[in-house]
Amino acid sequence: MGKVLSHCPYCALQCGMAITAEAVISPRSDIPANAGGALCQKGWTAAELLTSGERLTTPLLHGRPVSWETALDHVAGRLSEIRAEHGPDGVAVFGGGGLTNEKAYQLGKFARVVLGTSQIDYNGRFCMSSAAAASSRAFGMDRGMPFPITDLAEADVVLLAGGNVAETMPPFVRHLNGPRLIVVDPRRTATAKLAWLHLQPTPGTDLALALGLLHLAIADGLVDEEYVAARTSGFDAVRTSLASWWPERVERITGVPVPRMRQAVRALASADRGIVLTGRGAEQHAKGTDTVTAFINLALALGLPGREGSGYGCLTGQGNGQGGREHGQKADQLPGYRKIDDPAAREHVARVWGVSPEDLPGPGRSAYELLDALGTPEGPRALLLFGSNPVVSAPRSGHVTDRLRALDLLVVADIVLSETAAMADVVLPVTQWAEETGTMTNLEGRVLLRRQAVRPPDGVRGDLEVLQGLAKRFGHAFSADPREVFDELRRASAGGLADYAGITYERIEKEKGVFWPCPSPGHPGTPRPFLDRFATPDGRARFVAVEHRPAVEEIDEDYPLYLTTGRVLAQYQSGAQTRRIAPLAEAAPEPFVELHPDLAGELEIGAGDLVRVTSRRGEGRWVARISDAIRRDTVFMPFHWEGANRLTNPALDPVSRMPEFKVCAVRVERVA
Amino acid sequence: MRLVVVGNGMAGSRLVSEVRARDPHVTVTVLGAETCRPYNRVLLSNVLAGTTRPDQVRLVDPSWYATHRVEAVFGSAVTCLDRDARMVITEDGRRVPYDVLVLATGSEAIVPPIPGVERAIPFRTLDDCERILEAAGRSRRAVVVGGGLLGIEAARGLAGRGLPVTLLHLAGHLMERQLDVEAGQVLGETLAGLGVDIRTGVTAREVRADGVALADGELVEGDLVVLACGVRPLTGLAADAGLEVRRGVVVDDEMRTDDPSIFAIGECAEHDGTVYGLVAPAWEQATVAADVITGGKALYRGSRLVTRLKAKSVELAAMGETQLTEEHAEVVRFSHRARGTYRKLVIRDGRLVGAILLGESDAVGTLTQLFDRGGTLPGDRAGLLFPGLSSAAHVADSPTLMPDAARVCQCNNVTKGQIRACWEAGARDVAGIAAATRATTGCGTCRDAVEGIVGWLCEQEGVSA
């Protein structure tokens, strides 16, 4: 029986896997991300959702099964009415970082061309936006890891700030066997336990820590002055700003001892090949962009980026978190990582789309602002939602749920009845990964192809077909063929930062993926884009001086503990997929609150007790887990289940509009 | 509104940037007596030790003033404050009117009135620092007078440059304001090991060309003499203008003096009977004053003091009430003088009110935060002094001791029991176990453990066969 070559449906590692027509999965060994045939339990069990009894197979209108014609007619009709009454921005679109490049592209085009709305954003705003903004600011380009994943194993030292790869993308750990690993995390995570050195800062103080590390690098004469002079700009201002961040001050803010900071920076500076990585722990803050910038400044001062074998990279989260932020489902972007307010970009994309540049809307609201505006007098009245589950994943989710409820029309396309789909007026059952073909761009910026392996269940349609059907009702011809859409995406991205013009399905298969930018069919792709110059106008990387400030909500007498959220190995994102897979549900059956034994003792909480956690935005009851892997002043909750995000703080980063998921103040009590 | 700030040191420059961050419109003039841009005094010890260059301690870029529309005047000391005319007058005749005035004049080094003291160099400013460095280059032996924080840092820095150093201190032990007797002694022993000769309980009577003469007539040799005898708040301007001055310029919780249009912050200010000599309180005061001046509401309630010595190979943190004894508090103490280690916690009502940590320790960050926040302490005091003590006590993951329910492969949720069952079903190596259970196929870090279990099971088989 033939096997179809594909990739895992979950995280941005996009492990290669082969799938039979009977949906039997085996790991591929030819894809570097999981070379040697690694998979985690999520990957091994992914096929179970293909045949799950919870699969949606018919459209639902107000909860009742209806035909596709009825459902799409209803949606198109209501959208027309709402547009007529409230204007184009009365209709909003929300996408996801798990959608293929083709879908992400088509969704952006659908919003701008068919609906004419500026109101489109996606859940990647909650994921990659801070790293993206900081990378763009420093390097002129945001390609998560601007080097192949195999560079990691060759590195001498890797500093990982706020990432728990041992649980989020286990096969990634195989690339960390070689280097000395330094982990920055308020918890002693599975990843921190593998580290040579673990720095355990107070939640919300990673920025101060990065400043302290760079201060030490300067004070101890570890700066690569030659590199700084030749390849960067702006260092003098950064050097001056760091005089205020001497290590003893940083120690008091972060709780990280000065000798540990010194150990970390010396190791990184003495490495022949050194790599700095950031994850959501550092990025999901109202100062996430500046935090990433501070780590990039550190990497630049040590001369790492743009040198073979060294560099800075962020760990993209969702399966297509990288491609999803390149092709136009972001409020301020057009395909090819173009800016929507750039006249030349508008001109180019409008020509590909066969419309006039003036007809393209401008920038819209960012994800949380969009959700927050739903159903308000100034906000959209209708929402089309693809590949996302904000009832679980948005900050201050209780409020977001209220906003969704206030809509005149909520349309959700999903494979199962997620918490958000359950609220929808119209639910559209769509295909999933192994049932469809499309490209994904993984955390390295490597464009990969997932081929359809199995026949979808009767009654479901692909997202591209859904968009085609809706577009047709508005008098627009959209293709539902992924290859045709990809070819159009190539033209639309041509000349942009994320240039896919030279990438074809055939090349991807032959070359095991192609790195963008790849501007022409003869171009080999670009594994390491910054070796000669950075993507800034003058080719130099830009230092940007940044300052630490406290978390937006600091602990006080009423809310005396920090809450930080994160992931567990057996679940993925909002859990809509993984919670419905029996072995994963068995491995991680329920949400919990992790607290330190000292804190548990003080609050008279025992393992397994039910505890109430309260923030200024909401509360809930969860089971307590006692662990000394966490700081005494902090509790941890996984966010894969509805509830944790009722507590989180929607304060936004001024640049990236990232919410402050990773730190807020809470109170914890035992439920009698 | 015209805001005038007198003093462009760490407090004054901080206030200026805090005000500008809150209000882009207010007219700001800052007058500094020093001729250079503000610098970080905390880093001067590093400059003396040679780990930081003098140009690396600047707090403000030259272009900052223009881009933030702040008028900065350097090298222009204010000599007169005319409260009736709401005007300050500088020594070079500049007359600057204000609506709101902030005094951030800082303090000056205390120079003891002994014969020959003009031969010595005080250690206070960047200029002082450069003079000391220049003199150190042509000196054979140094004497530092004063065994407080700054004197110790200076002595350590000079010793690190290869200069033999004698440190003279009036009190019976070093840093007597921050340390108890034993900590002071341990610190002295550590410094002695680094080439600093410590003399406590001595009084300098005269500075001579060849050294410092003590009260008992002994001569402590040295051709470079550095003074670190403490500082005195600069309050003359305020006193002459009739503002209330005790040790410092007296301010209320808004950092306001008894003239509502005049504020005082930093080392020249006295709040609730306390004059602070560290930068952290000065910056907290600057934040409060900036809030109040720009129309916000903020109150200063005093600062918790954490002293952190900055001297290579000497790790010392001291905070709060370190001298309390068992009669008045719960005291936890660990001393290992052979290693230069001394740790002490002072606890009252279940809260940390003081601590000394001498010698490298991972506890310092946590204890500082517990002290700062004033929260209740966990019952396990030893765990506070020795982090990792409790978590290190886990049972080793040996195949024999591990229960069957223990998860061996996290990535694929495989227990020891499942591996054993698989082995019993015929799998005799890791590949066989992996094929059946998927253990080792995720992150790969459990490979050794799986190998260990398989090996142990095979051994057991050999034993029983």
Short mmCIF file of N, CA, C and O in Angstrom, two decimals, chain A residues 461-523:
data_model
loop_
_atom_site.label_atom_id
_atom_site.label_comp_id
_atom_site.label_asym_id
_atom_site.label_seq_id
_atom_site.Cartn_x
_atom_site.Cartn_y
_atom_site.Cartn_z
N ARG A 461 -16.17 19.92 3.59
CA ARG A 461 -15.54 20.62 2.48
C ARG A 461 -14.25 21.28 2.96
O ARG A 461 -14.11 21.59 4.13
N GLY A 462 -13.35 21.52 2.00
CA GLY A 462 -12.12 22.23 2.35
C GLY A 462 -12.40 23.70 2.59
O GLY A 462 -13.37 24.25 2.06
N ASP A 463 -11.57 24.36 3.37
CA ASP A 463 -11.74 25.81 3.60
C ASP A 463 -11.71 26.58 2.29
O ASP A 463 -12.42 27.58 2.12
N LEU A 464 -10.86 26.13 1.36
CA LEU A 464 -10.79 26.83 0.07
C LEU A 464 -12.12 26.73 -0.67
O LEU A 464 -12.57 27.67 -1.30
N GLU A 465 -12.74 25.55 -0.56
CA GLU A 465 -14.07 25.38 -1.18
C GLU A 465 -15.10 26.28 -0.51
O GLU A 465 -15.98 26.84 -1.17
N VAL A 466 -15.00 26.38 0.81
CA VAL A 466 -15.95 27.24 1.53
C VAL A 466 -15.81 28.68 1.05
O VAL A 466 -16.80 29.35 0.75
N LEU A 467 -14.55 29.14 0.95
CA LEU A 467 -14.34 30.52 0.50
C LEU A 467 -14.80 30.69 -0.95
O LEU A 467 -15.37 31.71 -1.31
N GLN A 468 -14.59 29.64 -1.76
CA GLN A 468 -15.03 29.71 -3.15
C GLN A 468 -16.55 29.87 -3.21
O GLN A 468 -17.07 30.70 -3.96
N GLY A 469 -17.22 29.04 -2.38
CA GLY A 469 -18.68 29.08 -2.39
C GLY A 469 -19.22 30.42 -1.95
O GLY A 469 -20.18 30.96 -2.51
N LEU A 470 -18.58 31.00 -0.94
CA LEU A 470 -19.04 32.31 -0.46
C LEU A 470 -18.71 33.39 -1.48
O LEU A 470 -19.54 34.26 -1.78
N ALA A 471 -17.49 33.33 -2.04
CA ALA A 471 -17.08 34.34 -3.01
C ALA A 471 -18.04 34.34 -4.21
O ALA A 471 -18.43 35.40 -4.70
N LYS A 472 -18.41 33.15 -4.63
CA LYS A 472 -19.30 33.02 -5.78
C LYS A 472 -20.62 33.74 -5.51
O LYS A 472 -21.17 34.41 -6.38
N ARG A 473 -21.10 33.62 -4.31
CA ARG A 473 -22.38 34.28 -3.97
C ARG A 473 -22.27 35.79 -3.98
O ARG A 473 -23.26 36.49 -3.95
N PHE A 474 -21.02 36.28 -3.92
CA PHE A 474 -20.82 37.73 -4.05
C PHE A 474 -20.33 38.11 -5.44
O PHE A 474 -19.86 39.22 -5.67
N GLY A 475 -20.35 37.14 -6.37
CA GLY A 475 -19.98 37.44 -7.74
C GLY A 475 -18.50 37.39 -8.02
O GLY A 475 -18.01 38.00 -8.98
N HIS A 476 -17.73 36.70 -7.16
CA HIS A 476 -16.29 36.59 -7.39
C HIS A 476 -15.91 35.14 -7.65
O HIS A 476 -16.45 34.23 -7.03
N ALA A 477 -14.96 34.95 -8.58
CA ALA A 477 -14.49 33.59 -8.88
C ALA A 477 -13.22 33.31 -8.11
O ALA A 477 -12.19 33.94 -8.36
N PHE A 478 -13.28 32.42 -7.12
CA PHE A 478 -12.11 32.02 -6.35
C PHE A 478 -11.82 30.56 -6.66
O PHE A 478 -12.73 29.74 -6.74
N SER A 479 -10.54 30.23 -6.78
CA SER A 479 -10.18 28.83 -7.01
C SER A 479 -10.20 28.08 -5.68
O SER A 479 -9.89 28.63 -4.63
N ALA A 480 -10.56 26.81 -5.77
CA ALA A 480 -10.48 25.95 -4.57
C ALA A 480 -9.38 24.93 -4.74
O ALA A 480 -9.22 24.04 -3.90
N ASP A 481 -8.62 25.06 -5.82
CA ASP A 481 -7.53 24.12 -6.05
C ASP A 481 -6.27 24.65 -5.39
O ASP A 481 -5.78 25.73 -5.75
N PRO A 482 -5.71 23.92 -4.43
CA PRO A 482 -4.58 24.47 -3.67
C PRO A 482 -3.40 24.86 -4.56
O PRO A 482 -2.73 25.86 -4.31
N ARG A 483 -3.15 24.07 -5.60
CA ARG A 483 -2.00 24.40 -6.43
C ARG A 483 -2.24 25.72 -7.19
O ARG A 483 -1.34 26.55 -7.31
N GLU A 484 -3.45 25.91 -7.65
CA GLU A 484 -3.75 27.18 -8.34
C GLU A 484 -3.63 28.36 -7.38
O GLU A 484 -3.11 29.42 -7.72
N VAL A 485 -4.12 28.13 -6.18
CA VAL A 485 -4.04 29.21 -5.19
C VAL A 485 -2.57 29.49 -4.84
O VAL A 485 -2.14 30.65 -4.73
N PHE A 486 -1.79 28.41 -4.71
CA PHE A 486 -0.37 28.61 -4.38
C PHE A 486 0.34 29.36 -5.51
O PHE A 486 1.16 30.24 -5.25
N ASP A 487 0.01 29.04 -6.75
CA ASP A 487 0.65 29.74 -7.87
C ASP A 487 0.31 31.23 -7.84
O ASP A 487 1.14 32.08 -8.14
N GLU A 488 -0.93 31.54 -7.45
CA GLU A 488 -1.30 32.95 -7.34
C GLU A 488 -0.56 33.59 -6.16
O GLU A 488 -0.08 34.73 -6.26
N LEU A 489 -0.45 32.85 -5.06
CA LEU A 489 0.32 33.34 -3.89
C LEU A 489 1.76 33.64 -4.30
O LEU A 489 2.34 34.64 -3.86
N ARG A 490 2.33 32.78 -5.13
CA ARG A 490 3.71 33.01 -5.58
C ARG A 490 3.80 34.36 -6.30
O ARG A 490 4.74 35.13 -6.04
N ARG A 491 2.84 34.63 -7.16
CA ARG A 491 2.88 35.91 -7.90
C ARG A 491 2.66 37.07 -6.93
O ARG A 491 3.31 38.11 -7.02
N ALA A 492 1.73 36.87 -6.00
CA ALA A 492 1.43 37.97 -5.06
C ALA A 492 2.61 38.25 -4.14
O ALA A 492 2.84 39.38 -3.73
N SER A 493 3.37 37.19 -3.81
CA SER A 493 4.49 37.39 -2.88
C SER A 493 5.76 37.85 -3.59
O SER A 493 6.71 38.29 -2.95
N ALA A 494 5.76 37.74 -4.94
CA ALA A 494 6.99 38.05 -5.70
C ALA A 494 7.46 39.46 -5.39
O ALA A 494 6.68 40.41 -5.43
N GLY A 495 8.72 39.58 -5.07
CA GLY A 495 9.29 40.90 -4.79
C GLY A 495 9.10 41.33 -3.35
O GLY A 495 9.69 42.33 -2.92
N GLY A 496 8.28 40.61 -2.57
CA GLY A 496 8.10 40.94 -1.15
C GLY A 496 9.23 40.34 -0.32
O GLY A 496 10.12 39.67 -0.84
N LEU A 497 9.17 40.61 0.99
CA LEU A 497 10.20 40.04 1.87
C LEU A 497 10.13 38.52 1.86
O LEU A 497 11.13 37.83 1.71
N ALA A 498 8.90 38.00 2.05
CA ALA A 498 8.70 36.55 2.01
C ALA A 498 8.33 36.19 0.59
O ALA A 498 7.16 36.05 0.24
N ASP A 499 9.35 36.05 -0.22
CA ASP A 499 9.15 35.85 -1.67
C ASP A 499 9.13 34.36 -1.96
O ASP A 499 10.11 33.66 -1.79
N TYR A 500 7.95 33.87 -2.42
CA TYR A 500 7.77 32.45 -2.72
C TYR A 500 7.77 32.20 -4.22
O TYR A 500 7.44 31.10 -4.67
N ALA A 501 8.12 33.21 -5.03
CA ALA A 501 7.90 33.13 -6.47
C ALA A 501 8.54 31.89 -7.09
O ALA A 501 7.99 31.29 -8.01
N GLY A 502 9.69 31.49 -6.58
CA GLY A 502 10.40 30.37 -7.21
C GLY A 502 10.06 29.00 -6.64
O GLY A 502 10.68 28.01 -6.99
N ILE A 503 9.11 28.96 -5.70
CA ILE A 503 8.82 27.69 -5.01
C ILE A 503 7.65 26.98 -5.70
O ILE A 503 6.61 27.60 -5.96
N THR A 504 7.83 25.72 -6.02
CA THR A 504 6.73 24.93 -6.59
C THR A 504 6.54 23.67 -5.75
O THR A 504 7.44 23.27 -5.00
N TYR A 505 5.37 23.05 -5.90
CA TYR A 505 5.11 21.79 -5.19
C TYR A 505 6.19 20.76 -5.54
O TYR A 505 6.66 20.01 -4.67
N GLU A 506 6.58 20.73 -6.82
CA GLU A 506 7.56 19.73 -7.26
C GLU A 506 8.91 19.98 -6.58
O GLU A 506 9.57 19.05 -6.12
N ARG A 507 9.30 21.25 -6.53
CA ARG A 507 10.58 21.55 -5.89
C ARG A 507 10.56 21.18 -4.41
O ARG A 507 11.52 20.65 -3.87
N ILE A 508 9.45 21.49 -3.76
CA ILE A 508 9.37 21.18 -2.31
C ILE A 508 9.57 19.69 -2.10
O ILE A 508 10.34 19.26 -1.23
N GLU A 509 8.90 18.88 -2.92
CA GLU A 509 9.01 17.43 -2.74
C GLU A 509 10.41 16.95 -3.03
O GLU A 509 10.97 16.14 -2.30
N LYS A 510 10.99 17.50 -4.09
CA LYS A 510 12.32 17.03 -4.51
C LYS A 510 13.38 17.47 -3.50
O LYS A 510 14.28 16.71 -3.16
N GLU A 511 13.24 18.69 -3.00
CA GLU A 511 14.32 19.26 -2.17
C GLU A 511 14.02 19.15 -0.67
O GLU A 511 14.74 19.73 0.14
N LYS A 512 12.97 18.42 -0.31
CA LYS A 512 12.56 18.28 1.11
C LYS A 512 12.29 19.64 1.73
O LYS A 512 12.69 19.91 2.87
N GLY A 513 11.65 20.50 0.96
CA GLY A 513 11.34 21.84 1.46
C GLY A 513 12.27 22.87 0.86
O GLY A 513 13.41 22.55 0.49
N VAL A 514 11.75 24.09 0.72
CA VAL A 514 12.54 25.19 0.16
C VAL A 514 12.46 26.38 1.11
O VAL A 514 11.38 26.74 1.58
N PHE A 515 13.61 26.97 1.41
CA PHE A 515 13.63 28.14 2.30
C PHE A 515 13.29 29.41 1.52
O PHE A 515 13.89 29.67 0.46
N TRP A 516 12.36 30.22 2.04
CA TRP A 516 12.17 31.55 1.43
C TRP A 516 13.22 32.49 2.00
O TRP A 516 13.73 32.18 3.08
N PRO A 517 13.57 33.58 1.38
CA PRO A 517 13.07 34.02 0.07
C PRO A 517 13.64 33.18 -1.06
O PRO A 517 14.81 32.80 -1.03
N CYS A 518 12.78 32.93 -2.06
CA CYS A 518 13.17 32.16 -3.23
C CYS A 518 12.51 32.84 -4.42
O CYS A 518 11.40 32.48 -4.82
N PRO A 519 13.18 33.85 -4.97
CA PRO A 519 12.52 34.74 -5.93
C PRO A 519 12.33 34.17 -7.33
O PRO A 519 11.55 34.74 -8.09
N SER A 520 13.01 33.09 -7.70
CA SER A 520 12.84 32.59 -9.06
C SER A 520 13.03 31.08 -9.08
O SER A 520 13.64 30.50 -8.18
N PRO A 521 12.52 30.43 -10.12
CA PRO A 521 12.61 28.97 -10.19
C PRO A 521 14.05 28.47 -10.11
O PRO A 521 14.31 27.38 -9.59
N GLY A 522 15.01 29.25 -10.60
CA GLY A 522 16.40 28.81 -10.57
C GLY A 522 17.11 29.12 -9.26
O GLY A 522 18.24 28.71 -9.03
N HIS A 523 16.44 29.86 -8.38
CA HIS A 523 17.05 30.27 -7.11
C HIS A 523 17.04 29.11 -6.13
O HIS A 523 16.05 28.40 -6.00
#
